[in-house]
Amino acid sequence: MRALPFLYLATLLETTQVIPNNFHLLRPHSGLAGHNVEGIDCLSWRLAVETDNLRSWSLVPEDSEKYVGNYMLGRQYREDCQLVADTAYAYAKNLTLGDDGLDIWVFDIDETTLSNLPYYAQPQVAFGAVAYNSTAFNEWEAKGIAPAVPANFDLYKKLVNLGFKIVFLTGRSETYRNITIENLKNVGYTTWEKLILKQTSESGTTALVYKSTERAQLEAEGYRIVGNMGDQWSDLFGTNVGNRTFKVPDPMYYIS
């Protein structure tokens, strides 16, 4: 496996610690035009992931580790996220909301509103090219220091100003409720209608079924899901997905 240069990783970690809400203050690295390696076109692989043509994959291909790292830490990821957020806002600002406060926008959390890039950039994680370690990830999550995804944080603020109620619907365990609340507030997400986390009894339920069930419950309570944003297709597929869905790029992992 090809590790990213130490200075590259150190710059990320230092930047995150000093300015936790801006983790992209890095010069983009090379390789984003395709970065062909023998037997694999990394750009084509990422396209297949983002269009859901490639499903149920478990690891980023080893030879694409640097490509994915460069993408996630470079200009293109920022621009892709910004385009999604701008498209979502263009849609939202032209809507007429009801006067009953029941128009909601559903946000996923991990890689949608909060970023785990400081964790995934570590050599032992390698942007998803190393098998998922739940213990290590839970230790990172328990720190409650994930930075905001800038484009989506700006969208969140605009939606609140437009009058939307915000619902965070995440696959995070209920165990991490207080940590998640603190993390969200520390980076600027200060108001929301509901924060829905996965109960222990739902641990064996797929993300698609779990999120469909929770969205159905929201609609049963009278809420109207006007927008729905997530980094996984399981955030956006299933039932009761809302009037419009918006996919945030994430080539680091797949959740069914």
PDB file of C-alpha atoms in Angstrom:
ATOM      1  CA  MET A   1       0.000   0.000   0.000  1.00  0.00           C
ATOM      2  CA  ARG A   2       1.291   3.441  -0.843  1.00  0.00           C
ATOM      3  CA  ALA A   3       1.176   5.761   2.152  1.00  0.00           C
ATOM      4  CA  LEU A   4       0.652   9.461   1.658  1.00  0.00           C
ATOM      5  CA  PRO A   5       3.720  11.572   2.437  1.00  0.00           C
ATOM      6  CA  PHE A   6       4.090  12.339   6.141  1.00  0.00           C
ATOM      7  CA  LEU A   7       4.137  16.092   5.532  1.00  0.00           C
ATOM      8  CA  TYR A   8       0.838  15.809   3.624  1.00  0.00           C
ATOM      9  CA  LEU A   9      -0.884  14.093   6.550  1.00  0.00           C
ATOM     10  CA  ALA A  10       0.759  16.330   9.150  1.00  0.00           C
ATOM     11  CA  THR A  11      -0.492  19.416   7.317  1.00  0.00           C
ATOM     12  CA  LEU A  12      -4.048  18.065   7.386  1.00  0.00           C
ATOM     13  CA  LEU A  13      -3.954  17.264  11.081  1.00  0.00           C
ATOM     14  CA  GLU A  14      -2.369  20.582  12.017  1.00  0.00           C
ATOM     15  CA  THR A  15      -4.892  22.516   9.941  1.00  0.00           C
ATOM     16  CA  THR A  16      -7.799  20.616  11.469  1.00  0.00           C
ATOM     17  CA  GLN A  17      -6.614  21.294  15.002  1.00  0.00           C
ATOM     18  CA  VAL A  18      -6.068  25.007  14.429  1.00  0.00           C
ATOM     19  CA  ILE A  19      -9.103  25.754  12.255  1.00  0.00           C
ATOM     20  CA  PRO A  20     -11.540  22.847  12.825  1.00  0.00           C
ATOM     21  CA  ASN A  21     -14.217  24.332  10.590  1.00  0.00           C
ATOM     22  CA  ASN A  22     -11.948  24.594   7.542  1.00  0.00           C
ATOM     23  CA  PHE A  23     -10.204  21.342   6.806  1.00  0.00           C
ATOM     24  CA  HIS A  24      -9.551  22.033   3.138  1.00  0.00           C
ATOM     25  CA  LEU A  25      -6.854  24.683   3.482  1.00  0.00           C
ATOM     26  CA  LEU A  26      -4.400  22.585   1.501  1.00  0.00           C
ATOM     27  CA  ARG A  27      -2.953  22.867  -1.939  1.00  0.00           C
ATOM     28  CA  PRO A  28      -4.609  20.348  -4.258  1.00  0.00           C
ATOM     29  CA  HIS A  29      -2.311  17.504  -5.202  1.00  0.00           C
ATOM     30  CA  SER A  30      -1.883  15.994  -8.634  1.00  0.00           C
ATOM     31  CA  GLY A  31      -3.732  13.046 -10.095  1.00  0.00           C
ATOM     32  CA  LEU A  32      -7.300  14.280 -10.357  1.00  0.00           C
ATOM     33  CA  ALA A  33      -7.507  14.214 -14.127  1.00  0.00           C
ATOM     34  CA  GLY A  34      -7.669  10.429 -14.108  1.00  0.00           C
ATOM     35  CA  HIS A  35      -4.569   9.099 -12.390  1.00  0.00           C
ATOM     36  CA  ASN A  36      -4.487   5.928 -14.437  1.00  0.00           C
ATOM     37  CA  VAL A  37      -2.748   2.940 -12.908  1.00  0.00           C
ATOM     38  CA  GLU A  38      -2.303  -0.479 -14.419  1.00  0.00           C
ATOM     39  CA  GLY A  39      -5.619  -2.293 -14.629  1.00  0.00           C
ATOM     40  CA  ILE A  40      -7.606   0.487 -12.939  1.00  0.00           C
ATOM     41  CA  ASP A  41      -8.845   3.869 -14.046  1.00  0.00           C
ATOM     42  CA  CYS A  42      -9.363   5.574 -10.700  1.00  0.00           C
ATOM     43  CA  LEU A  43     -11.585   8.296 -12.103  1.00  0.00           C
ATOM     44  CA  SER A  44     -13.864   5.709 -13.715  1.00  0.00           C
ATOM     45  CA  TRP A  45     -13.978   3.776 -10.450  1.00  0.00           C
ATOM     46  CA  ARG A  46     -15.059   6.889  -8.530  1.00  0.00           C
ATOM     47  CA  LEU A  47     -17.702   7.658 -11.161  1.00  0.00           C
ATOM     48  CA  ALA A  48     -19.104   4.132 -10.814  1.00  0.00           C
ATOM     49  CA  VAL A  49     -19.254   4.605  -7.030  1.00  0.00           C
ATOM     50  CA  GLU A  50     -20.977   7.985  -7.174  1.00  0.00           C
ATOM     51  CA  THR A  51     -23.557   6.833  -9.704  1.00  0.00           C
ATOM     52  CA  ASP A  52     -24.329   3.671  -7.686  1.00  0.00           C
ATOM     53  CA  ASN A  53     -23.292   1.466 -10.585  1.00  0.00           C
ATOM     54  CA  LEU A  54     -20.727  -0.146  -8.287  1.00  0.00           C
ATOM     55  CA  ARG A  55     -22.448  -1.488  -5.190  1.00  0.00           C
ATOM     56  CA  SER A  56     -21.604  -3.340  -1.987  1.00  0.00           C
ATOM     57  CA  TRP A  57     -17.897  -2.659  -2.300  1.00  0.00           C
ATOM     58  CA  SER A  58     -15.867  -2.842   0.885  1.00  0.00           C
ATOM     59  CA  LEU A  59     -12.492  -1.251   0.146  1.00  0.00           C
ATOM     60  CA  VAL A  60     -11.053   1.503  -1.985  1.00  0.00           C
ATOM     61  CA  PRO A  61      -8.740  -0.276  -4.487  1.00  0.00           C
ATOM     62  CA  GLU A  62      -5.195  -0.199  -3.130  1.00  0.00           C
ATOM     63  CA  ASP A  63      -3.844   1.456  -6.250  1.00  0.00           C
ATOM     64  CA  SER A  64      -6.468   4.194  -5.954  1.00  0.00           C
ATOM     65  CA  GLU A  65      -5.641   5.184  -2.389  1.00  0.00           C
ATOM     66  CA  LYS A  66      -3.568   8.202  -3.382  1.00  0.00           C
ATOM     67  CA  TYR A  67      -6.137   9.240  -5.962  1.00  0.00           C
ATOM     68  CA  VAL A  68      -8.961   9.147  -3.407  1.00  0.00           C
ATOM     69  CA  GLY A  69      -6.804  10.970  -0.864  1.00  0.00           C
ATOM     70  CA  ASN A  70      -5.897  13.668  -3.363  1.00  0.00           C
ATOM     71  CA  TYR A  71      -9.528  14.025  -4.381  1.00  0.00           C
ATOM     72  CA  MET A  72     -10.856  14.278  -0.826  1.00  0.00           C
ATOM     73  CA  LEU A  73      -8.217  16.804   0.246  1.00  0.00           C
ATOM     74  CA  GLY A  74      -8.075  18.736  -2.991  1.00  0.00           C
ATOM     75  CA  ARG A  75     -10.014  21.336  -4.910  1.00  0.00           C
ATOM     76  CA  GLN A  76     -12.266  18.958  -6.820  1.00  0.00           C
ATOM     77  CA  TYR A  77     -14.001  17.551  -3.733  1.00  0.00           C
ATOM     78  CA  ARG A  78     -14.635  21.068  -2.465  1.00  0.00           C
ATOM     79  CA  GLU A  79     -16.066  22.119  -5.821  1.00  0.00           C
ATOM     80  CA  ASP A  80     -18.221  18.998  -6.085  1.00  0.00           C
ATOM     81  CA  CYS A  81     -19.676  19.564  -2.612  1.00  0.00           C
ATOM     82  CA  GLN A  82     -20.263  23.223  -3.414  1.00  0.00           C
ATOM     83  CA  LEU A  83     -22.147  22.362  -6.607  1.00  0.00           C
ATOM     84  CA  VAL A  84     -24.435  20.003  -4.687  1.00  0.00           C
ATOM     85  CA  ALA A  85     -25.057  22.629  -2.015  1.00  0.00           C
ATOM     86  CA  ASP A  86     -25.661  25.383  -4.576  1.00  0.00           C
ATOM     87  CA  THR A  87     -28.113  23.173  -6.464  1.00  0.00           C
ATOM     88  CA  ALA A  88     -29.943  22.362  -3.244  1.00  0.00           C
ATOM     89  CA  TYR A  89     -30.191  26.034  -2.297  1.00  0.00           C
ATOM     90  CA  ALA A  90     -31.409  27.029  -5.779  1.00  0.00           C
ATOM     91  CA  TYR A  91     -34.210  24.509  -5.313  1.00  0.00           C
ATOM     92  CA  ALA A  92     -35.012  25.454  -1.722  1.00  0.00           C
ATOM     93  CA  LYS A  93     -35.144  29.227  -2.133  1.00  0.00           C
ATOM     94  CA  ASN A  94     -37.910  28.980  -4.728  1.00  0.00           C
ATOM     95  CA  LEU A  95     -40.236  26.955  -2.530  1.00  0.00           C
ATOM     96  CA  THR A  96     -43.191  28.337  -0.637  1.00  0.00           C
ATOM     97  CA  LEU A  97     -43.182  26.882   2.856  1.00  0.00           C
ATOM     98  CA  GLY A  98     -46.274  26.211   4.891  1.00  0.00           C
ATOM     99  CA  ASP A  99     -46.995  28.364   7.920  1.00  0.00           C
ATOM    100  CA  ASP A 100     -47.260  25.358  10.246  1.00  0.00           C
ATOM    101  CA  GLY A 101     -43.510  24.752  10.687  1.00  0.00           C
ATOM    102  CA  LEU A 102     -43.686  21.227   9.294  1.00  0.00           C
ATOM    103  CA  ASP A 103     -41.477  21.612   6.226  1.00  0.00           C
ATOM    104  CA  ILE A 104     -38.244  19.817   7.040  1.00  0.00           C
ATOM    105  CA  TRP A 105     -34.872  19.250   5.450  1.00  0.00           C
ATOM    106  CA  VAL A 106     -33.209  15.945   6.353  1.00  0.00           C
ATOM    107  CA  PHE A 107     -29.434  15.867   6.674  1.00  0.00           C
ATOM    108  CA  ASP A 108     -27.241  12.853   7.218  1.00  0.00           C
ATOM    109  CA  ILE A 109     -24.284  13.586   9.525  1.00  0.00           C
ATOM    110  CA  ASP A 110     -21.079  11.693   8.696  1.00  0.00           C
ATOM    111  CA  GLU A 111     -19.492  13.014   5.470  1.00  0.00           C
ATOM    112  CA  THR A 112     -22.556  15.208   4.947  1.00  0.00           C
ATOM    113  CA  THR A 113     -22.665  17.745   7.766  1.00  0.00           C
ATOM    114  CA  LEU A 114     -19.606  16.574   9.719  1.00  0.00           C
ATOM    115  CA  SER A 115     -16.422  15.268   8.122  1.00  0.00           C
ATOM    116  CA  ASN A 116     -14.323  12.352   9.329  1.00  0.00           C
ATOM    117  CA  LEU A 117     -11.454  13.221   6.998  1.00  0.00           C
ATOM    118  CA  PRO A 118      -8.955  13.698   9.850  1.00  0.00           C
ATOM    119  CA  TYR A 119      -9.611  10.052  10.739  1.00  0.00           C
ATOM    120  CA  TYR A 120      -9.646   8.679   7.190  1.00  0.00           C
ATOM    121  CA  ALA A 121      -6.424  10.507   6.278  1.00  0.00           C
ATOM    122  CA  GLN A 122      -4.440   8.501   8.809  1.00  0.00           C
ATOM    123  CA  PRO A 123      -2.038   5.958   7.250  1.00  0.00           C
ATOM    124  CA  GLN A 124      -3.691   3.062   9.082  1.00  0.00           C
ATOM    125  CA  VAL A 125      -7.022   3.989   7.477  1.00  0.00           C
ATOM    126  CA  ALA A 126      -5.726   5.198   4.094  1.00  0.00           C
ATOM    127  CA  PHE A 127      -8.944   6.846   2.881  1.00  0.00           C
ATOM    128  CA  GLY A 128     -10.849   3.561   2.979  1.00  0.00           C
ATOM    129  CA  ALA A 129      -8.173   1.366   1.380  1.00  0.00           C
ATOM    130  CA  VAL A 130      -7.742  -0.463   4.709  1.00  0.00           C
ATOM    131  CA  ALA A 131     -10.526  -2.623   6.169  1.00  0.00           C
ATOM    132  CA  TYR A 132     -12.934  -0.764   8.450  1.00  0.00           C
ATOM    133  CA  ASN A 133     -12.003  -0.958  12.136  1.00  0.00           C
ATOM    134  CA  SER A 134     -15.089  -0.206  14.211  1.00  0.00           C
ATOM    135  CA  THR A 135     -13.117   0.115  17.451  1.00  0.00           C
ATOM    136  CA  ALA A 136     -10.745   2.709  16.007  1.00  0.00           C
ATOM    137  CA  PHE A 137     -13.550   4.624  14.331  1.00  0.00           C
ATOM    138  CA  ASN A 138     -15.657   4.667  17.500  1.00  0.00           C
ATOM    139  CA  GLU A 139     -12.678   6.043  19.419  1.00  0.00           C
ATOM    140  CA  TRP A 140     -12.397   8.852  16.868  1.00  0.00           C
ATOM    141  CA  GLU A 141     -16.140   9.539  16.968  1.00  0.00           C
ATOM    142  CA  ALA A 142     -16.078   9.659  20.775  1.00  0.00           C
ATOM    143  CA  LYS A 143     -13.658  12.591  20.631  1.00  0.00           C
ATOM    144  CA  GLY A 144     -16.379  14.763  19.124  1.00  0.00           C
ATOM    145  CA  ILE A 145     -13.975  16.887  17.079  1.00  0.00           C
ATOM    146  CA  ALA A 146     -15.153  16.250  13.509  1.00  0.00           C
ATOM    147  CA  PRO A 147     -15.115  19.475  11.466  1.00  0.00           C
ATOM    148  CA  ALA A 148     -18.067  20.677   9.422  1.00  0.00           C
ATOM    149  CA  VAL A 149     -18.296  20.072   5.687  1.00  0.00           C
ATOM    150  CA  PRO A 150     -18.036  23.746   4.632  1.00  0.00           C
ATOM    151  CA  ALA A 151     -20.431  23.801   1.669  1.00  0.00           C
ATOM    152  CA  ASN A 152     -23.135  21.924   3.535  1.00  0.00           C
ATOM    153  CA  PHE A 153     -22.693  24.002   6.662  1.00  0.00           C
ATOM    154  CA  ASP A 154     -23.324  27.113   4.583  1.00  0.00           C
ATOM    155  CA  LEU A 155     -26.379  25.426   3.068  1.00  0.00           C
ATOM    156  CA  TYR A 156     -27.649  24.562   6.546  1.00  0.00           C
ATOM    157  CA  LYS A 157     -27.449  28.219   7.599  1.00  0.00           C
ATOM    158  CA  LYS A 158     -29.274  29.342   4.462  1.00  0.00           C
ATOM    159  CA  LEU A 159     -32.027  26.768   4.956  1.00  0.00           C
ATOM    160  CA  VAL A 160     -32.547  27.858   8.563  1.00  0.00           C
ATOM    161  CA  ASN A 161     -32.835  31.460   7.381  1.00  0.00           C
ATOM    162  CA  LEU A 162     -35.420  30.396   4.800  1.00  0.00           C
ATOM    163  CA  GLY A 163     -37.533  28.876   7.561  1.00  0.00           C
ATOM    164  CA  PHE A 164     -36.859  25.170   7.089  1.00  0.00           C
ATOM    165  CA  LYS A 165     -36.829  22.905  10.133  1.00  0.00           C
ATOM    166  CA  ILE A 166     -33.724  20.743  10.195  1.00  0.00           C
ATOM    167  CA  VAL A 167     -33.705  17.041  10.997  1.00  0.00           C
ATOM    168  CA  PHE A 168     -30.442  15.179  11.407  1.00  0.00           C
ATOM    169  CA  LEU A 169     -30.942  11.499  10.611  1.00  0.00           C
ATOM    170  CA  THR A 170     -27.790   9.501  11.230  1.00  0.00           C
ATOM    171  CA  GLY A 171     -26.625   5.913  11.525  1.00  0.00           C
ATOM    172  CA  ARG A 172     -24.578   6.884  14.564  1.00  0.00           C
ATOM    173  CA  SER A 173     -25.456   4.973  17.713  1.00  0.00           C
ATOM    174  CA  GLU A 174     -27.706   6.532  20.339  1.00  0.00           C
ATOM    175  CA  THR A 175     -24.738   6.001  22.658  1.00  0.00           C
ATOM    176  CA  TYR A 176     -23.070   8.988  21.006  1.00  0.00           C
ATOM    177  CA  ARG A 177     -25.985  11.417  21.321  1.00  0.00           C
ATOM    178  CA  ASN A 178     -24.369  13.839  23.764  1.00  0.00           C
ATOM    179  CA  ILE A 179     -21.041  13.745  21.925  1.00  0.00           C
ATOM    180  CA  THR A 180     -22.776  14.352  18.599  1.00  0.00           C
ATOM    181  CA  ILE A 181     -24.784  17.270  19.984  1.00  0.00           C
ATOM    182  CA  GLU A 182     -21.618  18.858  21.366  1.00  0.00           C
ATOM    183  CA  ASN A 183     -19.728  18.292  18.115  1.00  0.00           C
ATOM    184  CA  LEU A 184     -22.525  19.772  15.991  1.00  0.00           C
ATOM    185  CA  LYS A 185     -22.841  22.841  18.192  1.00  0.00           C
ATOM    186  CA  ASN A 186     -19.100  23.400  18.430  1.00  0.00           C
ATOM    187  CA  VAL A 187     -18.776  23.745  14.654  1.00  0.00           C
ATOM    188  CA  GLY A 188     -21.848  25.934  14.275  1.00  0.00           C
ATOM    189  CA  TYR A 189     -24.920  23.716  13.859  1.00  0.00           C
ATOM    190  CA  THR A 190     -26.822  25.336  16.688  1.00  0.00           C
ATOM    191  CA  THR A 191     -30.469  24.612  15.967  1.00  0.00           C
ATOM    192  CA  TRP A 192     -32.519  21.674  14.709  1.00  0.00           C
ATOM    193  CA  GLU A 193     -35.954  20.117  15.025  1.00  0.00           C
ATOM    194  CA  LYS A 194     -34.842  16.542  15.649  1.00  0.00           C
ATOM    195  CA  LEU A 195     -31.643  14.542  15.992  1.00  0.00           C
ATOM    196  CA  ILE A 196     -32.374  10.892  15.210  1.00  0.00           C
ATOM    197  CA  LEU A 197     -29.735   8.293  16.064  1.00  0.00           C
ATOM    198  CA  LYS A 198     -29.809   4.529  15.716  1.00  0.00           C
ATOM    199  CA  GLN A 199     -31.064   2.623  18.729  1.00  0.00           C
ATOM    200  CA  THR A 200     -29.258  -0.451  20.029  1.00  0.00           C
ATOM    201  CA  SER A 201     -32.275  -2.549  19.067  1.00  0.00           C
ATOM    202  CA  GLU A 202     -31.786  -1.426  15.450  1.00  0.00           C
ATOM    203  CA  SER A 203     -28.108  -2.384  15.241  1.00  0.00           C
ATOM    204  CA  GLY A 204     -28.802  -5.251  12.851  1.00  0.00           C
ATOM    205  CA  THR A 205     -30.990  -3.183  10.539  1.00  0.00           C
ATOM    206  CA  THR A 206     -29.521  -1.947   7.257  1.00  0.00           C
ATOM    207  CA  ALA A 207     -29.126   1.789   6.811  1.00  0.00           C
ATOM    208  CA  LEU A 208     -31.642   1.800   3.975  1.00  0.00           C
ATOM    209  CA  VAL A 209     -34.363   0.120   6.061  1.00  0.00           C
ATOM    210  CA  TYR A 210     -33.558   2.123   9.192  1.00  0.00           C
ATOM    211  CA  LYS A 211     -33.644   5.492   7.454  1.00  0.00           C
ATOM    212  CA  SER A 212     -36.759   4.626   5.454  1.00  0.00           C
ATOM    213  CA  THR A 213     -38.522   3.686   8.690  1.00  0.00           C
ATOM    214  CA  GLU A 214     -37.475   6.891  10.437  1.00  0.00           C
ATOM    215  CA  ARG A 215     -38.549   9.055   7.495  1.00  0.00           C
ATOM    216  CA  ALA A 216     -41.914   7.285   7.411  1.00  0.00           C
ATOM    217  CA  GLN A 217     -42.316   8.088  11.108  1.00  0.00           C
ATOM    218  CA  LEU A 218     -41.531  11.740  10.463  1.00  0.00           C
ATOM    219  CA  GLU A 219     -44.226  11.908   7.803  1.00  0.00           C
ATOM    220  CA  ALA A 220     -46.649  10.089  10.097  1.00  0.00           C
ATOM    221  CA  GLU A 221     -46.065  12.901  12.591  1.00  0.00           C
ATOM    222  CA  GLY A 222     -47.123  15.401   9.942  1.00  0.00           C
ATOM    223  CA  TYR A 223     -43.759  16.597   8.704  1.00  0.00           C
ATOM    224  CA  ARG A 224     -43.164  17.200   5.007  1.00  0.00           C
ATOM    225  CA  ILE A 225     -39.717  16.140   3.805  1.00  0.00           C
ATOM    226  CA  VAL A 226     -38.922  18.838   1.281  1.00  0.00           C
ATOM    227  CA  GLY A 227     -35.223  18.014   0.911  1.00  0.00           C
ATOM    228  CA  ASN A 228     -32.999  15.084   1.819  1.00  0.00           C
ATOM    229  CA  MET A 229     -29.201  15.128   1.657  1.00  0.00           C
ATOM    230  CA  GLY A 230     -26.647  12.394   2.312  1.00  0.00           C
ATOM    231  CA  ASP A 231     -23.349  10.941   1.160  1.00  0.00           C
ATOM    232  CA  GLN A 232     -24.631   7.353   0.836  1.00  0.00           C
ATOM    233  CA  TRP A 233     -27.272   6.097  -1.558  1.00  0.00           C
ATOM    234  CA  SER A 234     -28.854   4.332   1.418  1.00  0.00           C
ATOM    235  CA  ASP A 235     -29.580   7.847   2.767  1.00  0.00           C
ATOM    236  CA  LEU A 236     -31.587   8.623  -0.353  1.00  0.00           C
ATOM    237  CA  PHE A 237     -33.130   5.347  -1.533  1.00  0.00           C
ATOM    238  CA  GLY A 238     -35.979   3.369  -0.001  1.00  0.00           C
ATOM    239  CA  THR A 239     -39.308   4.889   0.998  1.00  0.00           C
ATOM    240  CA  ASN A 240     -40.416   8.374   2.086  1.00  0.00           C
ATOM    241  CA  VAL A 241     -37.285   9.928   0.606  1.00  0.00           C
ATOM    242  CA  GLY A 242     -38.779  13.408   0.251  1.00  0.00           C
ATOM    243  CA  ASN A 243     -39.500  15.727  -2.643  1.00  0.00           C
ATOM    244  CA  ARG A 244     -35.845  16.127  -3.692  1.00  0.00           C
ATOM    245  CA  THR A 245     -32.686  14.243  -2.792  1.00  0.00           C
ATOM    246  CA  PHE A 246     -29.118  15.492  -3.029  1.00  0.00           C
ATOM    247  CA  LYS A 247     -26.083  13.173  -3.083  1.00  0.00           C
ATOM    248  CA  VAL A 248     -22.857  14.402  -1.502  1.00  0.00           C
ATOM    249  CA  PRO A 249     -19.692  12.789  -2.932  1.00  0.00           C
ATOM    250  CA  ASP A 250     -17.977  10.112  -0.859  1.00  0.00           C
ATOM    251  CA  PRO A 251     -15.661   7.539  -2.461  1.00  0.00           C
ATOM    252  CA  MET A 252     -14.204   6.354   0.875  1.00  0.00           C
ATOM    253  CA  TYR A 253     -16.825   3.832   1.986  1.00  0.00           C
ATOM    254  CA  TYR A 254     -20.131   2.193   1.118  1.00  0.00           C
ATOM    255  CA  ILE A 255     -23.073   1.635   3.477  1.00  0.00           C
ATOM    256  CA  SER A 256     -26.014  -0.472   2.339  1.00  0.00           C
TER     257      SER A 256
END
